[in-house]
Amino acid sequence: APASVQVKLVLLGEAAVGKSSVVLRFVQNEFQENKEPTIGAAFLTQKCRLEDRVLRYEIWDTAGQERFHSLAPMYYRNAQAAVVVYDVTKAVSLDKAKSWVKELQRQANPNIVIALAGNKVDLVNSTSSPAAGVSSDAEDEPDDATATPNESSTGAAESESLRQVPREEAQAYATEAGLLFFETSAKTGEGVVELFTEIAKKIPIE
Ligand code: GDP
Ligand code: MG
């Protein structure tokens, strides 16, 4: 049987970006629409199978509130991995994420694997709208003198306008800072298993 390694992982990020929800999705494959805020921190474990080994994540899900900030070093000290979460519909949450990354890069284990997760991507995905991605196809049609403004693109435009952090901007920052990067949805599960699996692959074999 492959050896099972324990990996201590900490979640950091502004309150309400969905840290606990991402963990709940990963550990129990569930989602709660009105998740109660975390007090202090919660501890959960979950196995992660790679081709050649199994890791056992020991997950510290911290509270995002400023009044708990002084407790954070207790959770990231000795952590081998960190997931710093922001909300793609809230630009200031990326600023907060960047400040957590800075703190980790200064104070945490120098070999820590850090991943940046842009959560709630379900709120900006326009896949539920039939107009998704077709807003410019009117250009292919012959001009119709009676044409009204293209209303079919409204749905896509509306859901895309919820996005406050362009994927490319976050990706560029992550690359520059040496972080793994994923957009995730705890609600649909998009990107969640991938996030934890890619982190696992970067944990050095002892
Ligand atoms: P935390 O404070 O960072 O742990 O955030 P929570 O996990 O408590 O989530 C805060 C709120 O956002 C809750 O109402 C969640 O149901 C909601 N939420 C979390 N993740 C997502 C997501 O991916 N999509 C959507 N639409 N809502 C989410
Ligand atoms: Mg929480």
PDB file of C-alpha atoms and ligand atoms in Angstrom:
ATOM      1  CA  ALA A   1       0.000   0.000   0.000  1.00  0.00           C
ATOM      2  CA  PRO A   2       1.267   3.521  -0.737  1.00  0.00           C
ATOM      3  CA  ALA A   3       2.553   5.470   2.235  1.00  0.00           C
ATOM      4  CA  SER A   4       0.140   8.005   3.690  1.00  0.00           C
ATOM      5  CA  VAL A   5       1.698  11.373   4.494  1.00  0.00           C
ATOM      6  CA  GLN A   6       0.090  13.956   6.759  1.00  0.00           C
ATOM      7  CA  VAL A   7      -0.077  17.410   5.285  1.00  0.00           C
ATOM      8  CA  LYS A   8      -1.022  20.376   7.419  1.00  0.00           C
ATOM      9  CA  LEU A   9      -3.000  22.892   5.340  1.00  0.00           C
ATOM     10  CA  VAL A  10      -4.401  26.261   6.417  1.00  0.00           C
ATOM     11  CA  LEU A  11      -7.161  28.333   4.788  1.00  0.00           C
ATOM     12  CA  LEU A  12      -6.894  32.103   4.960  1.00  0.00           C
ATOM     13  CA  GLY A  13      -8.869  34.967   3.458  1.00  0.00           C
ATOM     14  CA  GLU A  14     -11.427  37.634   4.170  1.00  0.00           C
ATOM     15  CA  ALA A  15     -14.645  36.685   5.991  1.00  0.00           C
ATOM     16  CA  ALA A  16     -17.446  35.299   3.815  1.00  0.00           C
ATOM     17  CA  VAL A  17     -15.360  34.556   0.711  1.00  0.00           C
ATOM     18  CA  GLY A  18     -16.257  30.872   1.140  1.00  0.00           C
ATOM     19  CA  LYS A  19     -13.308  29.236   2.912  1.00  0.00           C
ATOM     20  CA  SER A  20     -15.479  26.942   5.038  1.00  0.00           C
ATOM     21  CA  SER A  21     -17.687  26.172   2.054  1.00  0.00           C
ATOM     22  CA  VAL A  22     -14.706  25.142  -0.099  1.00  0.00           C
ATOM     23  CA  VAL A  23     -13.561  22.807   2.687  1.00  0.00           C
ATOM     24  CA  LEU A  24     -17.072  21.401   3.153  1.00  0.00           C
ATOM     25  CA  ARG A  25     -17.236  20.705  -0.590  1.00  0.00           C
ATOM     26  CA  PHE A  26     -13.842  18.985  -0.539  1.00  0.00           C
ATOM     27  CA  VAL A  27     -14.416  16.941   2.639  1.00  0.00           C
ATOM     28  CA  GLN A  28     -18.133  16.073   2.391  1.00  0.00           C
ATOM     29  CA  ASN A  29     -19.074  17.052  -1.158  1.00  0.00           C
ATOM     30  CA  GLU A  30     -21.813  19.283   0.246  1.00  0.00           C
ATOM     31  CA  PHE A  31     -22.819  22.943   0.080  1.00  0.00           C
ATOM     32  CA  GLN A  32     -24.871  25.070   2.498  1.00  0.00           C
ATOM     33  CA  GLU A  33     -26.489  28.226   1.162  1.00  0.00           C
ATOM     34  CA  ASN A  34     -26.285  30.041   4.534  1.00  0.00           C
ATOM     35  CA  LYS A  35     -23.194  28.737   6.177  1.00  0.00           C
ATOM     36  CA  GLU A  36     -22.679  30.040   9.727  1.00  0.00           C
ATOM     37  CA  PRO A  37     -19.455  32.046  10.198  1.00  0.00           C
ATOM     38  CA  THR A  38     -16.486  30.166  11.626  1.00  0.00           C
ATOM     39  CA  ILE A  39     -15.502  31.114  15.163  1.00  0.00           C
ATOM     40  CA  GLY A  40     -11.767  30.847  15.791  1.00  0.00           C
ATOM     41  CA  ALA A  41     -10.944  27.915  13.530  1.00  0.00           C
ATOM     42  CA  ALA A  42     -12.317  24.535  12.492  1.00  0.00           C
ATOM     43  CA  PHE A  43     -10.303  21.356  11.985  1.00  0.00           C
ATOM     44  CA  LEU A  44     -11.133  18.743   9.365  1.00  0.00           C
ATOM     45  CA  THR A  45      -9.267  15.943   7.641  1.00  0.00           C
ATOM     46  CA  GLN A  46      -9.530  14.471   4.178  1.00  0.00           C
ATOM     47  CA  LYS A  47      -7.479  11.978   2.195  1.00  0.00           C
ATOM     48  CA  CYS A  48      -6.223  12.884  -1.232  1.00  0.00           C
ATOM     49  CA  ARG A  49      -5.140  10.077  -3.571  1.00  0.00           C
ATOM     50  CA  LEU A  50      -2.440  10.656  -6.129  1.00  0.00           C
ATOM     51  CA  GLU A  51      -1.180   7.990  -8.535  1.00  0.00           C
ATOM     52  CA  ASP A  52       1.837   7.166  -6.427  1.00  0.00           C
ATOM     53  CA  ARG A  53       0.750   8.106  -2.903  1.00  0.00           C
ATOM     54  CA  VAL A  54      -2.019   9.079  -0.542  1.00  0.00           C
ATOM     55  CA  LEU A  55      -1.923  12.292   1.472  1.00  0.00           C
ATOM     56  CA  ARG A  56      -3.990  12.961   4.548  1.00  0.00           C
ATOM     57  CA  TYR A  57      -4.821  16.637   4.729  1.00  0.00           C
ATOM     58  CA  GLU A  58      -5.161  18.106   8.203  1.00  0.00           C
ATOM     59  CA  ILE A  59      -7.118  21.232   7.406  1.00  0.00           C
ATOM     60  CA  TRP A  60      -7.277  24.326   9.591  1.00  0.00           C
ATOM     61  CA  ASP A  61     -10.143  26.497   8.410  1.00  0.00           C
ATOM     62  CA  THR A  62      -9.641  29.896  10.045  1.00  0.00           C
ATOM     63  CA  ALA A  63     -12.095  32.719  10.737  1.00  0.00           C
ATOM     64  CA  GLY A  64     -11.583  35.671   8.418  1.00  0.00           C
ATOM     65  CA  GLN A  65     -12.554  38.415  10.847  1.00  0.00           C
ATOM     66  CA  GLU A  66      -9.894  40.968  11.684  1.00  0.00           C
ATOM     67  CA  ARG A  67     -10.257  40.269  15.419  1.00  0.00           C
ATOM     68  CA  PHE A  68      -8.927  36.733  14.825  1.00  0.00           C
ATOM     69  CA  HIS A  69      -5.923  37.908  12.793  1.00  0.00           C
ATOM     70  CA  SER A  70      -3.486  37.598  15.707  1.00  0.00           C
ATOM     71  CA  LEU A  71      -4.349  33.883  15.972  1.00  0.00           C
ATOM     72  CA  ALA A  72      -3.451  33.125  12.360  1.00  0.00           C
ATOM     73  CA  PRO A  73       0.283  32.432  12.916  1.00  0.00           C
ATOM     74  CA  MET A  74      -0.701  29.569  15.203  1.00  0.00           C
ATOM     75  CA  TYR A  75      -2.422  27.919  12.252  1.00  0.00           C
ATOM     76  CA  TYR A  76       0.061  28.646   9.477  1.00  0.00           C
ATOM     77  CA  ARG A  77       3.150  27.931  11.548  1.00  0.00           C
ATOM     78  CA  ASN A  78       4.416  24.480  10.426  1.00  0.00           C
ATOM     79  CA  ALA A  79       1.809  24.336   7.668  1.00  0.00           C
ATOM     80  CA  GLN A  80       3.063  22.683   4.470  1.00  0.00           C
ATOM     81  CA  ALA A  81       0.276  24.200   2.405  1.00  0.00           C
ATOM     82  CA  ALA A  82      -2.010  27.222   2.418  1.00  0.00           C
ATOM     83  CA  VAL A  83      -5.080  28.105   0.414  1.00  0.00           C
ATOM     84  CA  VAL A  84      -5.713  31.834   0.273  1.00  0.00           C
ATOM     85  CA  VAL A  85      -9.276  32.486  -0.831  1.00  0.00           C
ATOM     86  CA  TYR A  86     -10.911  35.570  -2.345  1.00  0.00           C
ATOM     87  CA  ASP A  87     -14.331  36.157  -3.886  1.00  0.00           C
ATOM     88  CA  VAL A  88     -14.346  36.880  -7.640  1.00  0.00           C
ATOM     89  CA  THR A  89     -17.313  39.244  -7.110  1.00  0.00           C
ATOM     90  CA  LYS A  90     -15.466  41.356  -4.517  1.00  0.00           C
ATOM     91  CA  ALA A  91     -12.295  43.177  -5.586  1.00  0.00           C
ATOM     92  CA  VAL A  92     -11.245  44.128  -2.051  1.00  0.00           C
ATOM     93  CA  SER A  93     -11.134  40.456  -1.104  1.00  0.00           C
ATOM     94  CA  LEU A  94      -8.227  40.021  -3.547  1.00  0.00           C
ATOM     95  CA  ASP A  95      -6.339  42.838  -1.797  1.00  0.00           C
ATOM     96  CA  LYS A  96      -6.854  41.012   1.490  1.00  0.00           C
ATOM     97  CA  ALA A  97      -5.677  37.772  -0.136  1.00  0.00           C
ATOM     98  CA  LYS A  98      -2.506  39.513  -1.337  1.00  0.00           C
ATOM     99  CA  SER A  99      -1.747  40.704   2.174  1.00  0.00           C
ATOM    100  CA  TRP A 100      -2.161  37.130   3.498  1.00  0.00           C
ATOM    101  CA  VAL A 101       0.219  35.879   0.807  1.00  0.00           C
ATOM    102  CA  LYS A 102       2.782  38.509   1.834  1.00  0.00           C
ATOM    103  CA  GLU A 103       2.463  37.503   5.476  1.00  0.00           C
ATOM    104  CA  LEU A 104       2.864  33.807   4.594  1.00  0.00           C
ATOM    105  CA  GLN A 105       5.893  34.501   2.425  1.00  0.00           C
ATOM    106  CA  ARG A 106       7.522  36.406   5.285  1.00  0.00           C
ATOM    107  CA  GLN A 107       6.500  34.329   8.280  1.00  0.00           C
ATOM    108  CA  ALA A 108       5.510  30.821   7.279  1.00  0.00           C
ATOM    109  CA  ASN A 109       7.661  27.798   6.430  1.00  0.00           C
ATOM    110  CA  PRO A 110       9.782  28.863   3.417  1.00  0.00           C
ATOM    111  CA  ASN A 111       8.790  25.683   1.526  1.00  0.00           C
ATOM    112  CA  ILE A 112       5.059  26.212   2.013  1.00  0.00           C
ATOM    113  CA  VAL A 113       2.938  25.520  -1.071  1.00  0.00           C
ATOM    114  CA  ILE A 114       0.510  28.406  -1.509  1.00  0.00           C
ATOM    115  CA  ALA A 115      -2.563  28.331  -3.709  1.00  0.00           C
ATOM    116  CA  LEU A 116      -4.777  31.296  -4.551  1.00  0.00           C
ATOM    117  CA  ALA A 117      -8.456  30.426  -5.021  1.00  0.00           C
ATOM    118  CA  GLY A 118     -10.944  32.812  -6.632  1.00  0.00           C
ATOM    119  CA  ASN A 119     -14.190  31.431  -5.238  1.00  0.00           C
ATOM    120  CA  LYS A 120     -17.911  31.901  -6.137  1.00  0.00           C
ATOM    121  CA  VAL A 121     -17.153  31.610  -9.832  1.00  0.00           C
ATOM    122  CA  ASP A 122     -20.673  30.172 -10.268  1.00  0.00           C
ATOM    123  CA  LEU A 123     -21.982  33.726  -9.761  1.00  0.00           C
ATOM    124  CA  VAL A 124     -20.145  34.990 -12.847  1.00  0.00           C
ATOM    125  CA  ASN A 125     -20.338  31.930 -15.090  1.00  0.00           C
ATOM    126  CA  SER A 126     -22.890  32.688 -17.762  1.00  0.00           C
ATOM    127  CA  THR A 127     -23.358  29.017 -18.699  1.00  0.00           C
ATOM    128  CA  SER A 128     -26.871  29.125 -17.249  1.00  0.00           C
ATOM    129  CA  SER A 129     -27.796  31.843 -19.732  1.00  0.00           C
ATOM    130  CA  PRO A 130     -28.693  30.795 -23.283  1.00  0.00           C
ATOM    131  CA  ALA A 131     -27.032  34.015 -24.468  1.00  0.00           C
ATOM    132  CA  ALA A 132     -23.634  33.042 -23.094  1.00  0.00           C
ATOM    133  CA  GLY A 133     -20.827  33.810 -25.479  1.00  0.00           C
ATOM    134  CA  VAL A 134     -23.015  34.701 -28.428  1.00  0.00           C
ATOM    135  CA  SER A 135     -23.362  38.432 -27.894  1.00  0.00           C
ATOM    136  CA  SER A 136     -21.448  39.298 -31.046  1.00  0.00           C
ATOM    137  CA  ASP A 137     -23.047  36.866 -33.485  1.00  0.00           C
ATOM    138  CA  ALA A 138     -25.420  39.521 -34.758  1.00  0.00           C
ATOM    139  CA  GLU A 139     -22.515  40.766 -36.879  1.00  0.00           C
ATOM    140  CA  ASP A 140     -22.807  37.669 -39.049  1.00  0.00           C
ATOM    141  CA  GLU A 141     -26.438  38.333 -39.916  1.00  0.00           C
ATOM    142  CA  PRO A 142     -27.544  40.634 -42.728  1.00  0.00           C
ATOM    143  CA  ASP A 143     -28.687  43.971 -41.353  1.00  0.00           C
ATOM    144  CA  ASP A 144     -32.389  44.115 -40.683  1.00  0.00           C
ATOM    145  CA  ALA A 145     -33.958  47.564 -40.923  1.00  0.00           C
ATOM    146  CA  THR A 146     -36.443  46.655 -38.179  1.00  0.00           C
ATOM    147  CA  ALA A 147     -33.827  45.222 -35.825  1.00  0.00           C
ATOM    148  CA  THR A 148     -34.125  46.196 -32.176  1.00  0.00           C
ATOM    149  CA  PRO A 149     -31.133  46.266 -29.822  1.00  0.00           C
ATOM    150  CA  ASN A 150     -29.843  42.757 -29.220  1.00  0.00           C
ATOM    151  CA  GLU A 151     -31.660  41.737 -26.064  1.00  0.00           C
ATOM    152  CA  SER A 152     -30.350  38.200 -26.108  1.00  0.00           C
ATOM    153  CA  SER A 153     -26.977  39.380 -24.823  1.00  0.00           C
ATOM    154  CA  THR A 154     -28.433  41.043 -21.726  1.00  0.00           C
ATOM    155  CA  GLY A 155     -28.378  37.899 -19.566  1.00  0.00           C
ATOM    156  CA  ALA A 156     -24.719  37.218 -20.210  1.00  0.00           C
ATOM    157  CA  ALA A 157     -23.792  40.869 -19.717  1.00  0.00           C
ATOM    158  CA  GLU A 158     -25.604  40.961 -16.390  1.00  0.00           C
ATOM    159  CA  SER A 159     -23.973  37.891 -14.892  1.00  0.00           C
ATOM    160  CA  GLU A 160     -20.550  38.882 -16.226  1.00  0.00           C
ATOM    161  CA  SER A 161     -20.953  42.318 -14.584  1.00  0.00           C
ATOM    162  CA  LEU A 162     -20.956  40.680 -11.134  1.00  0.00           C
ATOM    163  CA  ARG A 163     -17.311  39.803 -11.696  1.00  0.00           C
ATOM    164  CA  GLN A 164     -14.960  42.305 -10.042  1.00  0.00           C
ATOM    165  CA  VAL A 165     -11.722  40.380 -10.451  1.00  0.00           C
ATOM    166  CA  PRO A 166     -10.768  39.426 -14.018  1.00  0.00           C
ATOM    167  CA  ARG A 167      -9.367  35.908 -14.185  1.00  0.00           C
ATOM    168  CA  GLU A 168      -6.312  37.161 -16.116  1.00  0.00           C
ATOM    169  CA  GLU A 169      -5.491  39.747 -13.452  1.00  0.00           C
ATOM    170  CA  ALA A 170      -5.521  37.182 -10.638  1.00  0.00           C
ATOM    171  CA  GLN A 171      -3.639  34.639 -12.746  1.00  0.00           C
ATOM    172  CA  ALA A 172      -0.923  37.198 -13.548  1.00  0.00           C
ATOM    173  CA  TYR A 173      -0.549  38.095  -9.883  1.00  0.00           C
ATOM    174  CA  ALA A 174      -0.393  34.405  -8.883  1.00  0.00           C
ATOM    175  CA  THR A 175       2.281  33.641 -11.468  1.00  0.00           C
ATOM    176  CA  GLU A 176       4.373  36.616 -10.372  1.00  0.00           C
ATOM    177  CA  ALA A 177       4.053  35.630  -6.686  1.00  0.00           C
ATOM    178  CA  GLY A 178       4.755  31.936  -7.368  1.00  0.00           C
ATOM    179  CA  LEU A 179       1.324  30.633  -6.368  1.00  0.00           C
ATOM    180  CA  LEU A 180      -0.920  27.934  -7.754  1.00  0.00           C
ATOM    181  CA  PHE A 181      -4.125  29.511  -9.039  1.00  0.00           C
ATOM    182  CA  PHE A 182      -7.674  28.229  -9.437  1.00  0.00           C
ATOM    183  CA  GLU A 183     -11.108  29.688  -9.793  1.00  0.00           C
ATOM    184  CA  THR A 184     -13.508  27.635  -7.706  1.00  0.00           C
ATOM    185  CA  SER A 185     -17.138  27.275  -6.744  1.00  0.00           C
ATOM    186  CA  ALA A 186     -18.004  25.598  -3.471  1.00  0.00           C
ATOM    187  CA  LYS A 187     -21.585  25.694  -4.739  1.00  0.00           C
ATOM    188  CA  THR A 188     -21.088  23.666  -7.927  1.00  0.00           C
ATOM    189  CA  GLY A 189     -17.814  21.998  -6.947  1.00  0.00           C
ATOM    190  CA  GLU A 190     -15.958  23.527  -9.912  1.00  0.00           C
ATOM    191  CA  GLY A 191     -12.195  23.529  -9.382  1.00  0.00           C
ATOM    192  CA  VAL A 192     -12.299  22.286  -5.780  1.00  0.00           C
ATOM    193  CA  VAL A 193     -10.856  18.770  -6.115  1.00  0.00           C
ATOM    194  CA  GLU A 194      -8.364  20.105  -8.685  1.00  0.00           C
ATOM    195  CA  LEU A 195      -7.203  22.735  -6.191  1.00  0.00           C
ATOM    196  CA  PHE A 196      -6.390  20.210  -3.463  1.00  0.00           C
ATOM    197  CA  THR A 197      -4.963  17.673  -5.933  1.00  0.00           C
ATOM    198  CA  GLU A 198      -2.546  20.145  -7.527  1.00  0.00           C
ATOM    199  CA  ILE A 199      -1.378  21.252  -4.082  1.00  0.00           C
ATOM    200  CA  ALA A 200      -0.819  17.593  -3.137  1.00  0.00           C
ATOM    201  CA  LYS A 201       1.343  17.062  -6.224  1.00  0.00           C
ATOM    202  CA  LYS A 202       3.617  19.914  -5.126  1.00  0.00           C
ATOM    203  CA  ILE A 203       4.166  18.607  -1.596  1.00  0.00           C
ATOM    204  CA  PRO A 204       7.693  17.177  -1.570  1.00  0.00           C
ATOM    205  CA  ILE A 205       8.006  13.448  -0.882  1.00  0.00           C
ATOM    206  CA  GLU A 206       9.934  12.981   2.349  1.00  0.00           C
TER     207      GLU A 206
HETATM  208  P1  GDP B   1     -15.955  31.953   5.032  1.00  0.00           P
HETATM  209  O1  GDP B   1     -16.283  33.022   6.042  1.00  0.00           O
HETATM  210  O2  GDP B   1     -14.842  32.392   4.141  1.00  0.00           O
HETATM  211  O3  GDP B   1     -15.697  30.618   5.659  1.00  0.00           O
HETATM  212  O4  GDP B   1     -17.234  31.798   4.067  1.00  0.00           O
HETATM  213  P2  GDP B   1     -18.432  30.738   4.168  1.00  0.00           P
HETATM  214  O5  GDP B   1     -17.976  29.402   3.683  1.00  0.00           O
HETATM  215  O6  GDP B   1     -19.043  30.798   5.508  1.00  0.00           O
HETATM  216  O7  GDP B   1     -19.420  31.327   3.048  1.00  0.00           O
HETATM  217  C1  GDP B   1     -19.988  32.626   3.159  1.00  0.00           C
HETATM  218  C2  GDP B   1     -21.278  32.680   2.337  1.00  0.00           C
HETATM  219  O8  GDP B   1     -20.980  32.531   0.944  1.00  0.00           O
HETATM  220  C3  GDP B   1     -22.269  31.547   2.681  1.00  0.00           C
HETATM  221  O9  GDP B   1     -23.567  32.068   2.616  1.00  0.00           O
HETATM  222  C4  GDP B   1     -22.036  30.537   1.575  1.00  0.00           C
HETATM  223  O10 GDP B   1     -23.180  29.757   1.305  1.00  0.00           O
HETATM  224  C5  GDP B   1     -21.672  31.430   0.390  1.00  0.00           C
HETATM  225  N1  GDP B   1     -20.763  30.756  -0.560  1.00  0.00           N
HETATM  226  C6  GDP B   1     -19.596  30.144  -0.252  1.00  0.00           C
HETATM  227  N2  GDP B   1     -19.008  29.644  -1.355  1.00  0.00           N
HETATM  228  C7  GDP B   1     -19.819  29.964  -2.391  1.00  0.00           C
HETATM  229  C8  GDP B   1     -19.762  29.711  -3.811  1.00  0.00           C
HETATM  230  O11 GDP B   1     -18.831  29.109  -4.361  1.00  0.00           O
HETATM  231  N3  GDP B   1     -20.790  30.212  -4.567  1.00  0.00           N
HETATM  232  C9  GDP B   1     -21.837  30.899  -4.011  1.00  0.00           C
HETATM  233  N4  GDP B   1     -22.793  31.319  -4.845  1.00  0.00           N
HETATM  234  N5  GDP B   1     -21.925  31.149  -2.687  1.00  0.00           N
HETATM  235  C10 GDP B   1     -20.930  30.675  -1.891  1.00  0.00           C
HETATM  236 MG    MG B   2     -15.588  30.138   7.680  1.00  0.00          MG
END
